[in-house]
Amino acid sequence: MILEKLAIPGVLLVRPEVFEDRRGFFLETYRREVFAAAGVAADFVQDNHSASSRTVLRGLHYQLHRAQAKLVRVVRGEVYDVAVDIRSGSPWFGRHCAVRLSEADKQGVYVPEGFAHGFLVVSERAEIVYKCSDYYCPAHERGIRWDDPALAIDWPLPPGEAPVLSEKDARYARLSETDPADLPVYAPPPVRADDGRTPSKA
């Protein structure tokens, strides 16, 4: 599989190698050594599976203190998948990455900790499976309003149609209205010993 870097460091498009013949297909959906080589050290502890109908929008979700990295893929239908950097102090704060994921292309996306995640179903029905690096914890569940204009997410909704939202998702505040104490904090990646600098002499 190939892990392709997207616009915000840490967010990765997962492009599996698919082996197809008259019987069907086979692919690897996760391989630890490949992710480790890309700098991903997430230890996945929970797998989830959700099904939704057209124009259902779930998000934008995250957990505080029990942050979850997610490895997302679609096994039926198609979705518009979005990851928003909400880490206070991040150079990419408020920016997002968006990709279409479908059962046809079999691609996935890795969403690091510190990002809010959501998706819109653009097919008649879609099923998503995703791995999480920590357990679901209702006490730490948080969210950002899906249509926050400052995020400038171009959700591909049919003209004149509103998304189908949960009551909880409809109540979330905009990013600018969110208490900073309810946002994750950006931590710059450590400088590697092999970053090409000449070591100093004692």
PDB file of C-alpha atoms in Angstrom:
ATOM      1  CA  MET A   1       0.000   0.000   0.000  1.00  0.00           C
ATOM      2  CA  ILE A   2       1.001   3.614  -0.534  1.00  0.00           C
ATOM      3  CA  LEU A   3       0.481   6.340   2.067  1.00  0.00           C
ATOM      4  CA  GLU A   4       0.094   9.701   0.330  1.00  0.00           C
ATOM      5  CA  LYS A   5       0.576  12.923   2.265  1.00  0.00           C
ATOM      6  CA  LEU A   6      -2.304  15.383   2.045  1.00  0.00           C
ATOM      7  CA  ALA A   7      -2.326  19.169   2.524  1.00  0.00           C
ATOM      8  CA  ILE A   8      -1.912  19.063   6.315  1.00  0.00           C
ATOM      9  CA  PRO A   9       1.032  17.067   7.715  1.00  0.00           C
ATOM     10  CA  GLY A  10      -0.099  13.893   9.425  1.00  0.00           C
ATOM     11  CA  VAL A  11      -3.250  13.356   7.360  1.00  0.00           C
ATOM     12  CA  LEU A  12      -2.675  10.490   4.923  1.00  0.00           C
ATOM     13  CA  LEU A  13      -4.526   9.018   1.978  1.00  0.00           C
ATOM     14  CA  VAL A  14      -4.229   5.234   2.040  1.00  0.00           C
ATOM     15  CA  ARG A  15      -3.939   3.686  -1.418  1.00  0.00           C
ATOM     16  CA  PRO A  16      -4.038  -0.115  -1.133  1.00  0.00           C
ATOM     17  CA  GLU A  17      -2.724  -2.556  -3.703  1.00  0.00           C
ATOM     18  CA  VAL A  18      -5.798  -4.438  -4.936  1.00  0.00           C
ATOM     19  CA  PHE A  19      -5.533  -7.946  -6.392  1.00  0.00           C
ATOM     20  CA  GLU A  20      -8.591  -8.744  -8.515  1.00  0.00           C
ATOM     21  CA  ASP A  21      -9.602 -11.769 -10.591  1.00  0.00           C
ATOM     22  CA  ARG A  22     -12.788 -13.595 -11.561  1.00  0.00           C
ATOM     23  CA  ARG A  23     -13.315 -14.648  -7.920  1.00  0.00           C
ATOM     24  CA  GLY A  24     -13.297 -11.124  -6.506  1.00  0.00           C
ATOM     25  CA  PHE A  25     -10.519  -9.124  -4.881  1.00  0.00           C
ATOM     26  CA  PHE A  26      -8.030  -9.054  -2.010  1.00  0.00           C
ATOM     27  CA  LEU A  27      -6.252  -6.142  -0.344  1.00  0.00           C
ATOM     28  CA  GLU A  28      -4.504  -5.235   2.885  1.00  0.00           C
ATOM     29  CA  THR A  29      -6.361  -2.512   4.780  1.00  0.00           C
ATOM     30  CA  TYR A  30      -3.672  -1.977   7.424  1.00  0.00           C
ATOM     31  CA  ARG A  31      -0.039  -2.944   7.843  1.00  0.00           C
ATOM     32  CA  ARG A  32       1.712  -1.663  10.959  1.00  0.00           C
ATOM     33  CA  GLU A  33       5.226  -1.511   9.513  1.00  0.00           C
ATOM     34  CA  VAL A  34       4.072   0.636   6.575  1.00  0.00           C
ATOM     35  CA  PHE A  35       2.383   3.128   8.889  1.00  0.00           C
ATOM     36  CA  ALA A  36       5.342   3.115  11.276  1.00  0.00           C
ATOM     37  CA  ALA A  37       7.667   3.962   8.372  1.00  0.00           C
ATOM     38  CA  ALA A  38       5.418   6.987   7.684  1.00  0.00           C
ATOM     39  CA  GLY A  39       5.754   8.132  11.297  1.00  0.00           C
ATOM     40  CA  VAL A  40       2.398   6.801  12.512  1.00  0.00           C
ATOM     41  CA  ALA A  41       2.681   5.157  15.912  1.00  0.00           C
ATOM     42  CA  ALA A  42      -1.050   4.798  16.633  1.00  0.00           C
ATOM     43  CA  ASP A  43      -2.035   1.649  18.521  1.00  0.00           C
ATOM     44  CA  PHE A  44      -5.562   0.886  17.339  1.00  0.00           C
ATOM     45  CA  VAL A  45      -7.812  -0.489  20.088  1.00  0.00           C
ATOM     46  CA  GLN A  46     -11.361  -0.225  18.715  1.00  0.00           C
ATOM     47  CA  ASP A  47     -13.049  -0.897  15.359  1.00  0.00           C
ATOM     48  CA  ASN A  48     -16.359   0.779  14.428  1.00  0.00           C
ATOM     49  CA  HIS A  49     -18.864   0.228  11.614  1.00  0.00           C
ATOM     50  CA  SER A  50     -21.594   2.727  10.688  1.00  0.00           C
ATOM     51  CA  ALA A  51     -24.290   2.787   8.004  1.00  0.00           C
ATOM     52  CA  SER A  52     -26.023   5.921   6.734  1.00  0.00           C
ATOM     53  CA  SER A  53     -28.334   7.087   3.938  1.00  0.00           C
ATOM     54  CA  ARG A  54     -27.816   9.809   1.327  1.00  0.00           C
ATOM     55  CA  THR A  55     -27.211  13.346   2.735  1.00  0.00           C
ATOM     56  CA  VAL A  56     -26.575  12.061   6.264  1.00  0.00           C
ATOM     57  CA  LEU A  57     -23.741  14.125   7.702  1.00  0.00           C
ATOM     58  CA  ARG A  58     -21.895  12.893  10.786  1.00  0.00           C
ATOM     59  CA  GLY A  59     -19.502  15.327  12.426  1.00  0.00           C
ATOM     60  CA  LEU A  60     -17.419  17.165  13.046  1.00  0.00           C
ATOM     61  CA  HIS A  61     -16.356  14.962  15.981  1.00  0.00           C
ATOM     62  CA  TYR A  62     -13.335  14.630  18.259  1.00  0.00           C
ATOM     63  CA  GLN A  63     -12.466  13.532  21.787  1.00  0.00           C
ATOM     64  CA  LEU A  64     -10.640  15.676  24.335  1.00  0.00           C
ATOM     65  CA  HIS A  65      -7.980  14.132  26.631  1.00  0.00           C
ATOM     66  CA  ARG A  66      -8.857  10.707  25.186  1.00  0.00           C
ATOM     67  CA  ALA A  67      -7.921  11.779  21.658  1.00  0.00           C
ATOM     68  CA  GLN A  68      -8.535   9.319  18.845  1.00  0.00           C
ATOM     69  CA  ALA A  69      -6.549   8.856  15.678  1.00  0.00           C
ATOM     70  CA  LYS A  70      -8.767   7.198  13.060  1.00  0.00           C
ATOM     71  CA  LEU A  71      -8.150   4.993  10.036  1.00  0.00           C
ATOM     72  CA  VAL A  72     -11.270   5.305   7.880  1.00  0.00           C
ATOM     73  CA  ARG A  73     -12.479   3.443   4.793  1.00  0.00           C
ATOM     74  CA  VAL A  74     -15.756   2.838   2.963  1.00  0.00           C
ATOM     75  CA  VAL A  75     -17.013  -0.699   2.312  1.00  0.00           C
ATOM     76  CA  ARG A  76     -20.279   0.321   0.639  1.00  0.00           C
ATOM     77  CA  GLY A  77     -21.240   3.456  -1.286  1.00  0.00           C
ATOM     78  CA  GLU A  78     -19.370   6.757  -1.248  1.00  0.00           C
ATOM     79  CA  VAL A  79     -18.741   9.582   1.211  1.00  0.00           C
ATOM     80  CA  TYR A  80     -17.090  12.990   1.300  1.00  0.00           C
ATOM     81  CA  ASP A  81     -14.678  12.691   4.208  1.00  0.00           C
ATOM     82  CA  VAL A  82     -13.275  15.707   6.079  1.00  0.00           C
ATOM     83  CA  ALA A  83     -10.544  16.215   8.699  1.00  0.00           C
ATOM     84  CA  VAL A  84     -10.174  19.657  10.337  1.00  0.00           C
ATOM     85  CA  ASP A  85      -7.078  20.749  12.264  1.00  0.00           C
ATOM     86  CA  ILE A  86      -8.402  22.146  15.563  1.00  0.00           C
ATOM     87  CA  ARG A  87      -5.128  22.109  17.517  1.00  0.00           C
ATOM     88  CA  SER A  88      -4.524  25.416  19.280  1.00  0.00           C
ATOM     89  CA  GLY A  89      -1.240  26.889  18.071  1.00  0.00           C
ATOM     90  CA  SER A  90      -1.082  24.764  14.934  1.00  0.00           C
ATOM     91  CA  PRO A  91       0.198  26.476  11.761  1.00  0.00           C
ATOM     92  CA  TRP A  92      -2.778  24.782  10.021  1.00  0.00           C
ATOM     93  CA  PHE A  93      -5.394  25.676  12.652  1.00  0.00           C
ATOM     94  CA  GLY A  94      -8.865  25.799  11.078  1.00  0.00           C
ATOM     95  CA  ARG A  95      -7.732  24.274   7.766  1.00  0.00           C
ATOM     96  CA  HIS A  96      -9.091  20.989   6.492  1.00  0.00           C
ATOM     97  CA  CYS A  97      -8.408  18.073   4.162  1.00  0.00           C
ATOM     98  CA  ALA A  98     -11.282  16.556   2.206  1.00  0.00           C
ATOM     99  CA  VAL A  99     -11.310  13.371   0.123  1.00  0.00           C
ATOM    100  CA  ARG A 100     -13.944  11.189  -1.500  1.00  0.00           C
ATOM    101  CA  LEU A 101     -13.839   7.600  -0.287  1.00  0.00           C
ATOM    102  CA  SER A 102     -15.778   4.836  -1.985  1.00  0.00           C
ATOM    103  CA  GLU A 103     -16.127   1.094  -2.228  1.00  0.00           C
ATOM    104  CA  ALA A 104     -15.002   1.425  -5.848  1.00  0.00           C
ATOM    105  CA  ASP A 105     -11.567   2.955  -5.196  1.00  0.00           C
ATOM    106  CA  LYS A 106     -11.091   1.151  -1.857  1.00  0.00           C
ATOM    107  CA  GLN A 107      -8.949   4.007  -0.533  1.00  0.00           C
ATOM    108  CA  GLY A 108      -8.850   5.108   3.090  1.00  0.00           C
ATOM    109  CA  VAL A 109      -7.727   8.102   5.109  1.00  0.00           C
ATOM    110  CA  TYR A 110      -5.693   8.336   8.291  1.00  0.00           C
ATOM    111  CA  VAL A 111      -6.843  11.166  10.599  1.00  0.00           C
ATOM    112  CA  PRO A 112      -4.357  11.968  13.401  1.00  0.00           C
ATOM    113  CA  GLU A 113      -5.201  12.972  16.947  1.00  0.00           C
ATOM    114  CA  GLY A 114      -6.083  16.650  17.295  1.00  0.00           C
ATOM    115  CA  PHE A 115      -8.382  16.737  14.273  1.00  0.00           C
ATOM    116  CA  ALA A 116     -12.161  16.924  14.088  1.00  0.00           C
ATOM    117  CA  HIS A 117     -13.582  14.358  11.667  1.00  0.00           C
ATOM    118  CA  GLY A 118     -16.821  14.080   9.732  1.00  0.00           C
ATOM    119  CA  PHE A 119     -18.337  12.802   6.513  1.00  0.00           C
ATOM    120  CA  LEU A 120     -21.298  13.332   4.188  1.00  0.00           C
ATOM    121  CA  VAL A 121     -22.927  10.398   2.398  1.00  0.00           C
ATOM    122  CA  VAL A 122     -23.155  11.104  -1.342  1.00  0.00           C
ATOM    123  CA  SER A 123     -24.466   7.687  -2.478  1.00  0.00           C
ATOM    124  CA  GLU A 124     -27.893   6.190  -1.713  1.00  0.00           C
ATOM    125  CA  ARG A 125     -26.363   4.398   1.256  1.00  0.00           C
ATOM    126  CA  ALA A 126     -22.876   4.085   2.656  1.00  0.00           C
ATOM    127  CA  GLU A 127     -21.131   1.957   5.221  1.00  0.00           C
ATOM    128  CA  ILE A 128     -17.905   3.058   6.877  1.00  0.00           C
ATOM    129  CA  VAL A 129     -15.499   1.038   8.994  1.00  0.00           C
ATOM    130  CA  TYR A 130     -12.772   2.721  10.982  1.00  0.00           C
ATOM    131  CA  LYS A 131     -10.117   1.966  13.548  1.00  0.00           C
ATOM    132  CA  CYS A 132      -9.586   4.188  16.617  1.00  0.00           C
ATOM    133  CA  SER A 133      -6.466   4.634  18.726  1.00  0.00           C
ATOM    134  CA  ASP A 134      -8.488   5.074  21.948  1.00  0.00           C
ATOM    135  CA  TYR A 135     -11.856   3.910  23.204  1.00  0.00           C
ATOM    136  CA  TYR A 136     -15.044   5.906  22.759  1.00  0.00           C
ATOM    137  CA  CYS A 137     -15.533   7.980  25.910  1.00  0.00           C
ATOM    138  CA  PRO A 138     -18.779  10.025  26.123  1.00  0.00           C
ATOM    139  CA  ALA A 139     -17.348  12.316  28.825  1.00  0.00           C
ATOM    140  CA  HIS A 140     -14.650  13.510  26.407  1.00  0.00           C
ATOM    141  CA  GLU A 141     -16.776  13.679  23.262  1.00  0.00           C
ATOM    142  CA  ARG A 142     -16.729  17.108  21.570  1.00  0.00           C
ATOM    143  CA  GLY A 143     -17.624  18.597  18.200  1.00  0.00           C
ATOM    144  CA  ILE A 144     -17.437  21.573  15.852  1.00  0.00           C
ATOM    145  CA  ARG A 145     -20.363  22.873  13.799  1.00  0.00           C
ATOM    146  CA  TRP A 146     -20.388  21.269  10.349  1.00  0.00           C
ATOM    147  CA  ASP A 147     -21.213  24.487   8.479  1.00  0.00           C
ATOM    148  CA  ASP A 148     -18.862  26.866  10.297  1.00  0.00           C
ATOM    149  CA  PRO A 149     -18.217  29.428   7.531  1.00  0.00           C
ATOM    150  CA  ALA A 150     -14.648  30.017   8.735  1.00  0.00           C
ATOM    151  CA  LEU A 151     -13.794  26.400   7.853  1.00  0.00           C
ATOM    152  CA  ALA A 152     -14.958  26.887   4.252  1.00  0.00           C
ATOM    153  CA  ILE A 153     -15.824  23.211   3.749  1.00  0.00           C
ATOM    154  CA  ASP A 154     -17.495  22.745   0.363  1.00  0.00           C
ATOM    155  CA  TRP A 155     -19.858  19.922   1.313  1.00  0.00           C
ATOM    156  CA  PRO A 156     -21.247  18.421  -1.943  1.00  0.00           C
ATOM    157  CA  LEU A 157     -24.907  18.667  -0.969  1.00  0.00           C
ATOM    158  CA  PRO A 158     -27.602  18.611  -3.682  1.00  0.00           C
ATOM    159  CA  PRO A 159     -28.820  22.149  -4.479  1.00  0.00           C
ATOM    160  CA  GLY A 160     -31.387  23.307  -1.961  1.00  0.00           C
ATOM    161  CA  GLU A 161     -30.988  20.276   0.306  1.00  0.00           C
ATOM    162  CA  ALA A 162     -29.908  20.351   3.942  1.00  0.00           C
ATOM    163  CA  PRO A 163     -27.977  17.484   5.504  1.00  0.00           C
ATOM    164  CA  VAL A 164     -29.570  14.979   7.841  1.00  0.00           C
ATOM    165  CA  LEU A 165     -27.987  15.648  11.255  1.00  0.00           C
ATOM    166  CA  SER A 166     -28.268  14.233  14.750  1.00  0.00           C
ATOM    167  CA  GLU A 167     -29.621  16.657  17.350  1.00  0.00           C
ATOM    168  CA  LYS A 168     -26.201  16.715  18.968  1.00  0.00           C
ATOM    169  CA  ASP A 169     -24.355  17.562  15.749  1.00  0.00           C
ATOM    170  CA  ALA A 170     -26.823  20.368  15.018  1.00  0.00           C
ATOM    171  CA  ARG A 171     -26.043  22.003  18.379  1.00  0.00           C
ATOM    172  CA  TYR A 172     -22.251  22.171  18.144  1.00  0.00           C
ATOM    173  CA  ALA A 173     -20.652  25.639  18.179  1.00  0.00           C
ATOM    174  CA  ARG A 174     -18.371  27.169  15.586  1.00  0.00           C
ATOM    175  CA  LEU A 175     -14.630  26.768  16.076  1.00  0.00           C
ATOM    176  CA  SER A 176     -14.240  30.449  17.044  1.00  0.00           C
ATOM    177  CA  GLU A 177     -16.970  30.036  19.678  1.00  0.00           C
ATOM    178  CA  THR A 178     -15.410  26.933  21.238  1.00  0.00           C
ATOM    179  CA  ASP A 179     -13.752  27.326  24.627  1.00  0.00           C
ATOM    180  CA  PRO A 180      -9.964  27.028  24.076  1.00  0.00           C
ATOM    181  CA  ALA A 181      -9.914  24.640  27.041  1.00  0.00           C
ATOM    182  CA  ASP A 182     -12.017  22.290  24.911  1.00  0.00           C
ATOM    183  CA  LEU A 183      -9.489  22.186  22.080  1.00  0.00           C
ATOM    184  CA  PRO A 184      -6.385  20.016  21.723  1.00  0.00           C
ATOM    185  CA  VAL A 185      -2.995  21.724  21.748  1.00  0.00           C
ATOM    186  CA  TYR A 186      -0.482  21.525  18.919  1.00  0.00           C
ATOM    187  CA  ALA A 187       2.842  19.914  19.749  1.00  0.00           C
ATOM    188  CA  PRO A 188       5.570  20.453  17.116  1.00  0.00           C
ATOM    189  CA  PRO A 189       7.200  17.207  16.030  1.00  0.00           C
ATOM    190  CA  PRO A 190      10.557  16.563  17.697  1.00  0.00           C
ATOM    191  CA  VAL A 191      13.714  17.330  15.720  1.00  0.00           C
ATOM    192  CA  ARG A 192      15.183  14.063  14.499  1.00  0.00           C
ATOM    193  CA  ALA A 193      18.814  13.247  15.104  1.00  0.00           C
ATOM    194  CA  ASP A 194      19.220  12.495  11.388  1.00  0.00           C
ATOM    195  CA  ASP A 195      17.697  15.768  10.132  1.00  0.00           C
ATOM    196  CA  GLY A 196      20.841  16.596   8.193  1.00  0.00           C
ATOM    197  CA  ARG A 197      22.337  19.084  10.607  1.00  0.00           C
ATOM    198  CA  THR A 198      26.041  18.928  11.377  1.00  0.00           C
ATOM    199  CA  PRO A 199      26.456  17.903  15.015  1.00  0.00           C
ATOM    200  CA  SER A 200      28.161  20.446  17.247  1.00  0.00           C
ATOM    201  CA  LYS A 201      31.571  19.679  18.736  1.00  0.00           C
ATOM    202  CA  ALA A 202      32.120  19.799  22.483  1.00  0.00           C
TER     203      ALA A 202
END
